Amino acid sequence: MKIVYLIFYFMSGVTLLACSTVNRHVEEMKNRPNTYLHSQLAPPLVVPSGMEHVPLLSDDIVPPGECVSEKMILLPPQSLAMKVEQGVISKKALKPLSSINLEEREGQWALILTDDRERVWDRLDKAFKDRLIPVLQKDKDRGIYYIVDIEPTKNKITLASPIYQVHLRVTQEQNTEVYLMNNQGHIPNKYVAHRLLLEINRGLQGDKLRELPKILKNFMSEK
C-alpha cells in the first residue's frame, strides 16, 4: 500500500508542476504584445569618418499633394525610338514612309497619299518644279494649285494651253487626296487627268525631269 501512495503523490506533484508551467507560458503569450513597453533604446548608429552616406530613398523634395512619378523606358539602347526619347533626333524620324496610290473613284482619277495635307502641299510644290509643270497660282488655305498643261501646245505656254486646278483634301482615313478639276471647276477628261496625275506622281517619287538645252528646245520647236 505504501508503494501505491508514493506513486499517487509523485503523479500528483508532476501534474501540478506541469499545470503551473503551462499557466506561466500562457501568461507570457498574453503579455508578449506589450513587451515593447519594457524595451530599451539601442545606441545610435555612428558612421565612421571617411565613409560615404548614401540614402536609401531619394532626397528630392516632393511638393505636398504630389507623388513621385517615375517613367520606365523599355526601349533598346541604340534604337531609333530611344534616340527620339532622349531628344537626339526629331520625332519626325519615326513617321512612316508615305505611300502613293493612283485610284479611280466614280470616274475620277485621284492620288491617295498616306501623309498629312501640310506635308503633301510642300511635296507638290517640289514635284511641279522637278517635272517642269508651270504653276500659275496657288492658294494654300483652299488647298489648290493652278497649273498649265503644256503638252497640247508642244511644251510651250500659250493662250491655248489648258489650265487645271490641283485640289487637296483630307479623306475619312486621314489620308490626303490629290485630284484635278478644269479651270471652270468641272471634272476634266479622265484620260487627261490620268496623264497629269501620273506626271505629278513621278515628281512626288523624286523623278526629276531635266530641262533641254535652249538650242535643242529651239530646234524641236521649229519642227
JSON list of C-alpha atoms in Angstrom, two decimals:
[
{"chain": "A", "resi": 1, "resn": "MET", "atom": "CA", "xyz": [0.00, 0.00, 0.00]},
{"chain": "A", "resi": 2, "resn": "LYS", "atom": "CA", "xyz": [2.84, 2.38, 0.81]},
{"chain": "A", "resi": 3, "resn": "ILE", "atom": "CA", "xyz": [4.16, 1.97, -2.71]},
{"chain": "A", "resi": 4, "resn": "VAL", "atom": "CA", "xyz": [0.75, 2.86, -4.15]},
{"chain": "A", "resi": 5, "resn": "TYR", "atom": "CA", "xyz": [0.57, 6.02, -2.03]},
{"chain": "A", "resi": 6, "resn": "LEU", "atom": "CA", "xyz": [4.06, 7.04, -3.08]},
{"chain": "A", "resi": 7, "resn": "ILE", "atom": "CA", "xyz": [3.18, 6.61, -6.74]},
{"chain": "A", "resi": 8, "resn": "PHE", "atom": "CA", "xyz": [-0.01, 8.64, -6.24]},
{"chain": "A", "resi": 9, "resn": "TYR", "atom": "CA", "xyz": [1.78, 11.53, -4.54]},
{"chain": "A", "resi": 10, "resn": "PHE", "atom": "CA", "xyz": [4.50, 11.51, -7.18]},
{"chain": "A", "resi": 11, "resn": "MET", "atom": "CA", "xyz": [1.99, 11.67, -10.05]},
{"chain": "A", "resi": 12, "resn": "SER", "atom": "CA", "xyz": [0.07, 14.49, -8.34]},
{"chain": "A", "resi": 13, "resn": "GLY", "atom": "CA", "xyz": [3.25, 16.53, -7.97]},
{"chain": "A", "resi": 14, "resn": "VAL", "atom": "CA", "xyz": [4.16, 16.06, -11.60]},
{"chain": "A", "resi": 15, "resn": "THR", "atom": "CA", "xyz": [0.66, 17.12, -12.65]},
{"chain": "A", "resi": 16, "resn": "LEU", "atom": "CA", "xyz": [0.75, 20.29, -10.52]},
{"chain": "A", "resi": 17, "resn": "LEU", "atom": "CA", "xyz": [4.19, 21.20, -11.86]},
{"chain": "A", "resi": 18, "resn": "ALA", "atom": "CA", "xyz": [3.04, 20.71, -15.44]},
{"chain": "A", "resi": 19, "resn": "CYS", "atom": "CA", "xyz": [-0.08, 22.84, -14.87]},
{"chain": "A", "resi": 20, "resn": "SER", "atom": "CA", "xyz": [1.93, 25.68, -13.35]},
{"chain": "A", "resi": 21, "resn": "THR", "atom": "CA", "xyz": [4.37, 25.61, -16.28]},
{"chain": "A", "resi": 22, "resn": "VAL", "atom": "CA", "xyz": [1.52, 25.74, -18.81]},
{"chain": "A", "resi": 23, "resn": "ASN", "atom": "CA", "xyz": [-0.14, 28.63, -16.96]},
{"chain": "A", "resi": 24, "resn": "ARG", "atom": "CA", "xyz": [3.15, 30.55, -16.92]},
{"chain": "A", "resi": 25, "resn": "HIS", "atom": "CA", "xyz": [3.58, 30.08, -20.69]},
{"chain": "A", "resi": 26, "resn": "VAL", "atom": "CA", "xyz": [0.00, 31.21, -21.30]},
{"chain": "A", "resi": 27, "resn": "GLU", "atom": "CA", "xyz": [0.61, 34.41, -19.33]},
{"chain": "A", "resi": 28, "resn": "GLU", "atom": "CA", "xyz": [3.80, 35.05, -21.26]},
{"chain": "A", "resi": 29, "resn": "MET", "atom": "CA", "xyz": [1.92, 34.66, -24.53]},
{"chain": "A", "resi": 30, "resn": "LYS", "atom": "CA", "xyz": [-0.72, 37.14, -23.37]},
{"chain": "A", "resi": 31, "resn": "ASN", "atom": "CA", "xyz": [1.87, 39.73, -22.34]},
{"chain": "A", "resi": 32, "resn": "ARG", "atom": "CA", "xyz": [4.12, 39.33, -25.40]},
{"chain": "A", "resi": 33, "resn": "PRO", "atom": "CA", "xyz": [2.42, 42.12, -27.47]},
{"chain": "A", "resi": 34, "resn": "ASN", "atom": "CA", "xyz": [3.26, 44.58, -24.68]},
{"chain": "A", "resi": 35, "resn": "THR", "atom": "CA", "xyz": [6.89, 43.62, -24.26]},
{"chain": "A", "resi": 36, "resn": "TYR", "atom": "CA", "xyz": [7.93, 46.61, -26.37]},
{"chain": "A", "resi": 37, "resn": "LEU", "atom": "CA", "xyz": [6.86, 48.82, -23.45]},
{"chain": "A", "resi": 38, "resn": "HIS", "atom": "CA", "xyz": [9.76, 47.45, -21.42]},
{"chain": "A", "resi": 39, "resn": "SER", "atom": "CA", "xyz": [12.32, 47.51, -24.25]},
{"chain": "A", "resi": 40, "resn": "GLN", "atom": "CA", "xyz": [15.36, 49.76, -24.10]},
{"chain": "A", "resi": 41, "resn": "LEU", "atom": "CA", "xyz": [16.60, 52.14, -26.78]},
{"chain": "A", "resi": 42, "resn": "ALA", "atom": "CA", "xyz": [19.52, 50.90, -28.84]},
{"chain": "A", "resi": 43, "resn": "PRO", "atom": "CA", "xyz": [22.58, 53.15, -29.02]},
{"chain": "A", "resi": 44, "resn": "PRO", "atom": "CA", "xyz": [22.61, 55.46, -32.07]},
{"chain": "A", "resi": 45, "resn": "LEU", "atom": "CA", "xyz": [24.43, 54.25, -35.16]},
{"chain": "A", "resi": 46, "resn": "VAL", "atom": "CA", "xyz": [27.66, 56.12, -35.70]},
{"chain": "A", "resi": 47, "resn": "VAL", "atom": "CA", "xyz": [29.04, 56.17, -39.24]},
{"chain": "A", "resi": 48, "resn": "PRO", "atom": "CA", "xyz": [32.85, 56.11, -39.16]},
{"chain": "A", "resi": 49, "resn": "SER", "atom": "CA", "xyz": [34.53, 59.11, -40.69]},
{"chain": "A", "resi": 50, "resn": "GLY", "atom": "CA", "xyz": [35.61, 58.68, -44.30]},
{"chain": "A", "resi": 51, "resn": "MET", "atom": "CA", "xyz": [32.61, 56.54, -45.23]},
{"chain": "A", "resi": 52, "resn": "GLU", "atom": "CA", "xyz": [30.04, 57.97, -47.63]},
{"chain": "A", "resi": 53, "resn": "HIS", "atom": "CA", "xyz": [26.41, 58.03, -46.65]},
{"chain": "A", "resi": 54, "resn": "VAL", "atom": "CA", "xyz": [24.07, 57.02, -49.45]},
{"chain": "A", "resi": 55, "resn": "PRO", "atom": "CA", "xyz": [20.36, 57.45, -48.60]},
{"chain": "A", "resi": 56, "resn": "LEU", "atom": "CA", "xyz": [18.06, 54.57, -49.33]},
{"chain": "A", "resi": 57, "resn": "LEU", "atom": "CA", "xyz": [15.38, 56.93, -50.59]},
{"chain": "A", "resi": 58, "resn": "SER", "atom": "CA", "xyz": [15.66, 59.91, -52.91]},
{"chain": "A", "resi": 59, "resn": "ASP", "atom": "CA", "xyz": [16.39, 63.24, -51.26]},
{"chain": "A", "resi": 60, "resn": "ASP", "atom": "CA", "xyz": [14.20, 65.07, -53.76]},
{"chain": "A", "resi": 61, "resn": "ILE", "atom": "CA", "xyz": [11.65, 67.28, -52.11]},
{"chain": "A", "resi": 62, "resn": "VAL", "atom": "CA", "xyz": [8.16, 66.47, -53.37]},
{"chain": "A", "resi": 63, "resn": "PRO", "atom": "CA", "xyz": [5.56, 69.25, -53.02]},
{"chain": "A", "resi": 64, "resn": "PRO", "atom": "CA", "xyz": [2.56, 68.48, -50.79]},
{"chain": "A", "resi": 65, "resn": "GLY", "atom": "CA", "xyz": [-0.22, 66.66, -52.58]},
{"chain": "A", "resi": 66, "resn": "GLU", "atom": "CA", "xyz": [2.07, 65.30, -55.25]},
{"chain": "A", "resi": 67, "resn": "CYS", "atom": "CA", "xyz": [3.79, 61.98, -55.59]},
{"chain": "A", "resi": 68, "resn": "VAL", "atom": "CA", "xyz": [7.00, 60.94, -57.24]},
{"chain": "A", "resi": 69, "resn": "SER", "atom": "CA", "xyz": [6.32, 59.50, -60.67]},
{"chain": "A", "resi": 70, "resn": "GLU", "atom": "CA", "xyz": [8.97, 57.53, -62.47]},
{"chain": "A", "resi": 71, "resn": "LYS", "atom": "CA", "xyz": [8.82, 56.76, -66.18]},
{"chain": "A", "resi": 72, "resn": "MET", "atom": "CA", "xyz": [10.17, 53.38, -67.10]},
{"chain": "A", "resi": 73, "resn": "ILE", "atom": "CA", "xyz": [11.55, 53.28, -70.63]},
{"chain": "A", "resi": 74, "resn": "LEU", "atom": "CA", "xyz": [11.59, 49.82, -72.17]},
{"chain": "A", "resi": 75, "resn": "LEU", "atom": "CA", "xyz": [13.39, 50.61, -75.42]},
{"chain": "A", "resi": 76, "resn": "PRO", "atom": "CA", "xyz": [16.54, 49.12, -76.95]},
{"chain": "A", "resi": 77, "resn": "PRO", "atom": "CA", "xyz": [19.51, 51.38, -76.04]},
{"chain": "A", "resi": 78, "resn": "GLN", "atom": "CA", "xyz": [20.66, 52.07, -79.60]},
{"chain": "A", "resi": 79, "resn": "SER", "atom": "CA", "xyz": [17.24, 52.05, -81.27]},
{"chain": "A", "resi": 80, "resn": "LEU", "atom": "CA", "xyz": [15.76, 54.93, -83.24]},
{"chain": "A", "resi": 81, "resn": "ALA", "atom": "CA", "xyz": [12.92, 55.19, -80.72]},
{"chain": "A", "resi": 82, "resn": "MET", "atom": "CA", "xyz": [15.38, 55.58, -77.83]},
{"chain": "A", "resi": 83, "resn": "LYS", "atom": "CA", "xyz": [17.22, 58.36, -79.69]},
{"chain": "A", "resi": 84, "resn": "VAL", "atom": "CA", "xyz": [13.90, 60.15, -80.15]},
{"chain": "A", "resi": 85, "resn": "GLU", "atom": "CA", "xyz": [13.09, 59.67, -76.45]},
{"chain": "A", "resi": 86, "resn": "GLN", "atom": "CA", "xyz": [16.45, 61.17, -75.50]},
{"chain": "A", "resi": 87, "resn": "GLY", "atom": "CA", "xyz": [15.93, 64.10, -77.85]},
{"chain": "A", "resi": 88, "resn": "VAL", "atom": "CA", "xyz": [18.90, 63.20, -80.03]},
{"chain": "A", "resi": 89, "resn": "ILE", "atom": "CA", "xyz": [16.77, 63.23, -83.18]},
{"chain": "A", "resi": 90, "resn": "SER", "atom": "CA", "xyz": [13.35, 64.62, -84.05]},
{"chain": "A", "resi": 91, "resn": "LYS", "atom": "CA", "xyz": [10.12, 62.65, -83.61]},
{"chain": "A", "resi": 92, "resn": "LYS", "atom": "CA", "xyz": [9.53, 63.07, -87.34]},
{"chain": "A", "resi": 93, "resn": "ALA", "atom": "CA", "xyz": [12.11, 60.34, -87.84]},
{"chain": "A", "resi": 94, "resn": "LEU", "atom": "CA", "xyz": [9.54, 57.81, -86.59]},
{"chain": "A", "resi": 95, "resn": "LYS", "atom": "CA", "xyz": [6.94, 58.88, -89.11]},
{"chain": "A", "resi": 96, "resn": "PRO", "atom": "CA", "xyz": [6.21, 56.02, -91.53]},
{"chain": "A", "resi": 97, "resn": "LEU", "atom": "CA", "xyz": [7.13, 56.44, -95.16]},
{"chain": "A", "resi": 98, "resn": "SER", "atom": "CA", "xyz": [4.33, 57.85, -97.29]},
{"chain": "A", "resi": 99, "resn": "SER", "atom": "CA", "xyz": [2.75, 55.62, -99.90]},
{"chain": "A", "resi": 100, "resn": "ILE", "atom": "CA", "xyz": [1.08, 56.89, -103.08]},
{"chain": "A", "resi": 101, "resn": "ASN", "atom": "CA", "xyz": [-1.71, 55.15, -104.97]},
{"chain": "A", "resi": 102, "resn": "LEU", "atom": "CA", "xyz": [-3.40, 56.27, -108.17]},
{"chain": "A", "resi": 103, "resn": "GLU", "atom": "CA", "xyz": [-7.05, 55.28, -107.94]},
{"chain": "A", "resi": 104, "resn": "GLU", "atom": "CA", "xyz": [-10.20, 55.84, -109.97]},
{"chain": "A", "resi": 105, "resn": "ARG", "atom": "CA", "xyz": [-13.25, 56.69, -107.89]},
{"chain": "A", "resi": 106, "resn": "GLU", "atom": "CA", "xyz": [-16.61, 57.20, -109.57]},
{"chain": "A", "resi": 107, "resn": "GLY", "atom": "CA", "xyz": [-14.98, 58.01, -112.89]},
{"chain": "A", "resi": 108, "resn": "GLN", "atom": "CA", "xyz": [-12.47, 60.47, -111.43]},
{"chain": "A", "resi": 109, "resn": "TRP", "atom": "CA", "xyz": [-8.76, 59.75, -111.01]},
{"chain": "A", "resi": 110, "resn": "ALA", "atom": "CA", "xyz": [-7.01, 60.78, -107.80]},
{"chain": "A", "resi": 111, "resn": "LEU", "atom": "CA", "xyz": [-3.72, 60.26, -105.98]},
{"chain": "A", "resi": 112, "resn": "ILE", "atom": "CA", "xyz": [-4.10, 58.92, -102.43]},
{"chain": "A", "resi": 113, "resn": "LEU", "atom": "CA", "xyz": [-1.16, 59.71, -100.14]},
{"chain": "A", "resi": 114, "resn": "THR", "atom": "CA", "xyz": [-0.75, 58.35, -96.61]},
{"chain": "A", "resi": 115, "resn": "ASP", "atom": "CA", "xyz": [0.53, 61.69, -95.42]},
{"chain": "A", "resi": 116, "resn": "ASP", "atom": "CA", "xyz": [-0.89, 64.84, -93.86]},
{"chain": "A", "resi": 117, "resn": "ARG", "atom": "CA", "xyz": [-2.14, 67.69, -96.02]},
{"chain": "A", "resi": 118, "resn": "GLU", "atom": "CA", "xyz": [0.57, 70.14, -94.94]},
{"chain": "A", "resi": 119, "resn": "ARG", "atom": "CA", "xyz": [3.40, 67.84, -96.00]},
{"chain": "A", "resi": 120, "resn": "VAL", "atom": "CA", "xyz": [1.69, 66.90, -99.27]},
{"chain": "A", "resi": 121, "resn": "TRP", "atom": "CA", "xyz": [1.31, 70.59, -100.11]},
{"chain": "A", "resi": 122, "resn": "ASP", "atom": "CA", "xyz": [5.05, 71.16, -99.73]},
{"chain": "A", "resi": 123, "resn": "ARG", "atom": "CA", "xyz": [5.88, 67.98, -101.63]},
{"chain": "A", "resi": 124, "resn": "LEU", "atom": "CA", "xyz": [3.63, 69.01, -104.51]},
{"chain": "A", "resi": 125, "resn": "ASP", "atom": "CA", "xyz": [5.42, 72.33, -104.81]},
{"chain": "A", "resi": 126, "resn": "LYS", "atom": "CA", "xyz": [8.71, 70.49, -105.31]},
{"chain": "A", "resi": 127, "resn": "ALA", "atom": "CA", "xyz": [7.13, 67.89, -107.62]},
{"chain": "A", "resi": 128, "resn": "PHE", "atom": "CA", "xyz": [5.87, 70.58, -110.01]},
{"chain": "A", "resi": 129, "resn": "LYS", "atom": "CA", "xyz": [9.34, 72.10, -110.18]},
{"chain": "A", "resi": 130, "resn": "ASP", "atom": "CA", "xyz": [11.03, 68.75, -110.73]},
{"chain": "A", "resi": 131, "resn": "ARG", "atom": "CA", "xyz": [8.63, 67.79, -113.54]},
{"chain": "A", "resi": 132, "resn": "LEU", "atom": "CA", "xyz": [8.72, 71.28, -115.12]},
{"chain": "A", "resi": 133, "resn": "ILE", "atom": "CA", "xyz": [4.97, 71.76, -114.66]},
{"chain": "A", "resi": 134, "resn": "PRO", "atom": "CA", "xyz": [4.22, 75.52, -114.73]},
{"chain": "A", "resi": 135, "resn": "VAL", "atom": "CA", "xyz": [2.30, 76.81, -111.71]},
{"chain": "A", "resi": 136, "resn": "LEU", "atom": "CA", "xyz": [0.30, 79.98, -112.36]},
{"chain": "A", "resi": 137, "resn": "GLN", "atom": "CA", "xyz": [-1.04, 80.46, -108.86]},
{"chain": "A", "resi": 138, "resn": "LYS", "atom": "CA", "xyz": [-1.57, 78.63, -105.59]},
{"chain": "A", "resi": 139, "resn": "ASP", "atom": "CA", "xyz": [-3.97, 79.04, -102.68]},
{"chain": "A", "resi": 140, "resn": "LYS", "atom": "CA", "xyz": [-2.73, 77.18, -99.61]},
{"chain": "A", "resi": 141, "resn": "ASP", "atom": "CA", "xyz": [-5.79, 77.95, -97.47]},
{"chain": "A", "resi": 142, "resn": "ARG", "atom": "CA", "xyz": [-8.10, 76.33, -100.01]},
{"chain": "A", "resi": 143, "resn": "GLY", "atom": "CA", "xyz": [-5.52, 73.70, -100.98]},
{"chain": "A", "resi": 144, "resn": "ILE", "atom": "CA", "xyz": [-5.46, 74.48, -104.72]},
{"chain": "A", "resi": 145, "resn": "TYR", "atom": "CA", "xyz": [-2.64, 74.72, -107.25]},
{"chain": "A", "resi": 146, "resn": "TYR", "atom": "CA", "xyz": [-3.35, 76.23, -110.70]},
{"chain": "A", "resi": 147, "resn": "ILE", "atom": "CA", "xyz": [-1.14, 74.52, -113.28]},
{"chain": "A", "resi": 148, "resn": "VAL", "atom": "CA", "xyz": [-0.71, 74.76, -117.03]},
{"chain": "A", "resi": 149, "resn": "ASP", "atom": "CA", "xyz": [-0.79, 71.68, -119.25]},
{"chain": "A", "resi": 150, "resn": "ILE", "atom": "CA", "xyz": [1.82, 72.45, -121.88]},
{"chain": "A", "resi": 151, "resn": "GLU", "atom": "CA", "xyz": [1.77, 69.09, -123.65]},
{"chain": "A", "resi": 152, "resn": "PRO", "atom": "CA", "xyz": [-1.06, 70.01, -126.09]},
{"chain": "A", "resi": 153, "resn": "THR", "atom": "CA", "xyz": [0.85, 73.18, -127.06]},
{"chain": "A", "resi": 154, "resn": "LYS", "atom": "CA", "xyz": [4.22, 71.49, -127.73]},
{"chain": "A", "resi": 155, "resn": "ASN", "atom": "CA", "xyz": [5.61, 72.18, -124.24]},
{"chain": "A", "resi": 156, "resn": "LYS", "atom": "CA", "xyz": [5.08, 75.92, -124.57]},
{"chain": "A", "resi": 157, "resn": "ILE", "atom": "CA", "xyz": [2.84, 78.22, -122.57]},
{"chain": "A", "resi": 158, "resn": "THR", "atom": "CA", "xyz": [0.38, 79.83, -124.95]},
{"chain": "A", "resi": 159, "resn": "LEU", "atom": "CA", "xyz": [-3.12, 81.25, -124.74]},
{"chain": "A", "resi": 160, "resn": "ALA", "atom": "CA", "xyz": [-4.34, 77.88, -125.95]},
{"chain": "A", "resi": 161, "resn": "SER", "atom": "CA", "xyz": [-2.63, 75.97, -123.10]},
{"chain": "A", "resi": 162, "resn": "PRO", "atom": "CA", "xyz": [-5.32, 74.50, -120.82]},
{"chain": "A", "resi": 163, "resn": "ILE", "atom": "CA", "xyz": [-5.30, 75.38, -117.12]},
{"chain": "A", "resi": 164, "resn": "TYR", "atom": "CA", "xyz": [-6.18, 72.83, -114.44]},
{"chain": "A", "resi": 165, "resn": "GLN", "atom": "CA", "xyz": [-6.77, 73.03, -110.72]},
{"chain": "A", "resi": 166, "resn": "VAL", "atom": "CA", "xyz": [-4.95, 70.55, -108.47]},
{"chain": "A", "resi": 167, "resn": "HIS", "atom": "CA", "xyz": [-7.02, 70.11, -105.30]},
{"chain": "A", "resi": 168, "resn": "LEU", "atom": "CA", "xyz": [-6.02, 68.62, -101.95]},
{"chain": "A", "resi": 169, "resn": "ARG", "atom": "CA", "xyz": [-8.48, 67.24, -99.43]},
{"chain": "A", "resi": 170, "resn": "VAL", "atom": "CA", "xyz": [-8.30, 65.04, -96.34]},
{"chain": "A", "resi": 171, "resn": "THR", "atom": "CA", "xyz": [-10.14, 61.71, -96.50]},
{"chain": "A", "resi": 172, "resn": "GLN", "atom": "CA", "xyz": [-12.02, 59.94, -93.71]},
{"chain": "A", "resi": 173, "resn": "GLU", "atom": "CA", "xyz": [-8.96, 57.72, -93.24]},
{"chain": "A", "resi": 174, "resn": "GLN", "atom": "CA", "xyz": [-6.87, 60.88, -92.58]},
{"chain": "A", "resi": 175, "resn": "ASN", "atom": "CA", "xyz": [-5.03, 60.43, -95.86]},
{"chain": "A", "resi": 176, "resn": "THR", "atom": "CA", "xyz": [-4.60, 63.20, -98.43]},
{"chain": "A", "resi": 177, "resn": "GLU", "atom": "CA", "xyz": [-6.33, 63.01, -101.80]},
{"chain": "A", "resi": 178, "resn": "VAL", "atom": "CA", "xyz": [-4.98, 64.90, -104.81]},
{"chain": "A", "resi": 179, "resn": "TYR", "atom": "CA", "xyz": [-7.40, 65.31, -107.73]},
{"chain": "A", "resi": 180, "resn": "LEU", "atom": "CA", "xyz": [-7.89, 67.56, -110.78]},
{"chain": "A", "resi": 181, "resn": "MET", "atom": "CA", "xyz": [-10.58, 69.97, -111.92]},
{"chain": "A", "resi": 182, "resn": "ASN", "atom": "CA", "xyz": [-10.59, 72.09, -115.05]},
{"chain": "A", "resi": 183, "resn": "ASN", "atom": "CA", "xyz": [-10.41, 75.86, -114.74]},
{"chain": "A", "resi": 184, "resn": "GLN", "atom": "CA", "xyz": [-14.21, 76.05, -114.79]},
{"chain": "A", "resi": 185, "resn": "GLY", "atom": "CA", "xyz": [-14.41, 73.82, -111.73]},
{"chain": "A", "resi": 186, "resn": "HIS", "atom": "CA", "xyz": [-15.67, 70.72, -113.55]},
{"chain": "A", "resi": 187, "resn": "ILE", "atom": "CA", "xyz": [-14.31, 67.19, -113.70]},
{"chain": "A", "resi": 188, "resn": "PRO", "atom": "CA", "xyz": [-11.79, 67.05, -116.58]},
{"chain": "A", "resi": 189, "resn": "ASN", "atom": "CA", "xyz": [-11.37, 64.37, -119.19]},
{"chain": "A", "resi": 190, "resn": "LYS", "atom": "CA", "xyz": [-10.31, 61.29, -117.27]},
{"chain": "A", "resi": 191, "resn": "TYR", "atom": "CA", "xyz": [-7.51, 60.44, -119.72]},
{"chain": "A", "resi": 192, "resn": "VAL", "atom": "CA", "xyz": [-6.01, 63.92, -119.34]},
{"chain": "A", "resi": 193, "resn": "ALA", "atom": "CA", "xyz": [-6.40, 63.69, -115.56]},
{"chain": "A", "resi": 194, "resn": "HIS", "atom": "CA", "xyz": [-4.73, 60.28, -115.56]},
{"chain": "A", "resi": 195, "resn": "ARG", "atom": "CA", "xyz": [-1.78, 61.59, -117.61]},
{"chain": "A", "resi": 196, "resn": "LEU", "atom": "CA", "xyz": [-1.26, 64.68, -115.43]},
{"chain": "A", "resi": 197, "resn": "LEU", "atom": "CA", "xyz": [-1.57, 62.76, -112.16]},
{"chain": "A", "resi": 198, "resn": "LEU", "atom": "CA", "xyz": [0.98, 60.22, -113.40]},
{"chain": "A", "resi": 199, "resn": "GLU", "atom": "CA", "xyz": [3.33, 63.11, -114.12]},
{"chain": "A", "resi": 200, "resn": "ILE", "atom": "CA", "xyz": [2.70, 64.57, -110.66]},
{"chain": "A", "resi": 201, "resn": "ASN", "atom": "CA", "xyz": [3.27, 61.15, -109.12]},
{"chain": "A", "resi": 202, "resn": "ARG", "atom": "CA", "xyz": [6.67, 60.92, -110.81]},
{"chain": "A", "resi": 203, "resn": "GLY", "atom": "CA", "xyz": [7.59, 64.22, -109.22]},
{"chain": "A", "resi": 204, "resn": "LEU", "atom": "CA", "xyz": [6.40, 63.07, -105.81]},
{"chain": "A", "resi": 205, "resn": "GLN", "atom": "CA", "xyz": [8.55, 59.97, -106.20]},
{"chain": "A", "resi": 206, "resn": "GLY", "atom": "CA", "xyz": [11.61, 62.14, -106.78]},
{"chain": "A", "resi": 207, "resn": "ASP", "atom": "CA", "xyz": [11.88, 61.56, -110.54]},
{"chain": "A", "resi": 208, "resn": "LYS", "atom": "CA", "xyz": [13.36, 64.85, -111.70]},
{"chain": "A", "resi": 209, "resn": "LEU", "atom": "CA", "xyz": [12.92, 65.91, -115.31]},
{"chain": "A", "resi": 210, "resn": "ARG", "atom": "CA", "xyz": [15.92, 67.60, -116.83]},
{"chain": "A", "resi": 211, "resn": "GLU", "atom": "CA", "xyz": [15.27, 70.64, -118.95]},
{"chain": "A", "resi": 212, "resn": "LEU", "atom": "CA", "xyz": [16.57, 70.51, -122.52]},
{"chain": "A", "resi": 213, "resn": "PRO", "atom": "CA", "xyz": [19.28, 72.96, -123.55]},
{"chain": "A", "resi": 214, "resn": "LYS", "atom": "CA", "xyz": [17.96, 76.08, -125.23]},
{"chain": "A", "resi": 215, "resn": "ILE", "atom": "CA", "xyz": [19.45, 75.12, -128.62]},
{"chain": "A", "resi": 216, "resn": "LEU", "atom": "CA", "xyz": [17.65, 71.76, -128.61]},
{"chain": "A", "resi": 217, "resn": "LYS", "atom": "CA", "xyz": [14.43, 73.39, -127.48]},
{"chain": "A", "resi": 218, "resn": "ASN", "atom": "CA", "xyz": [14.55, 75.84, -130.37]},
{"chain": "A", "resi": 219, "resn": "PHE", "atom": "CA", "xyz": [15.40, 73.03, -132.79]},
{"chain": "A", "resi": 220, "resn": "MET", "atom": "CA", "xyz": [12.47, 70.90, -131.63]},
{"chain": "A", "resi": 221, "resn": "SER", "atom": "CA", "xyz": [10.09, 73.84, -131.68]},
{"chain": "A", "resi": 222, "resn": "GLU", "atom": "CA", "xyz": [10.99, 74.58, -135.30]},
{"chain": "A", "resi": 223, "resn": "LYS", "atom": "CA", "xyz": [9.98, 71.06, -136.21]}
]
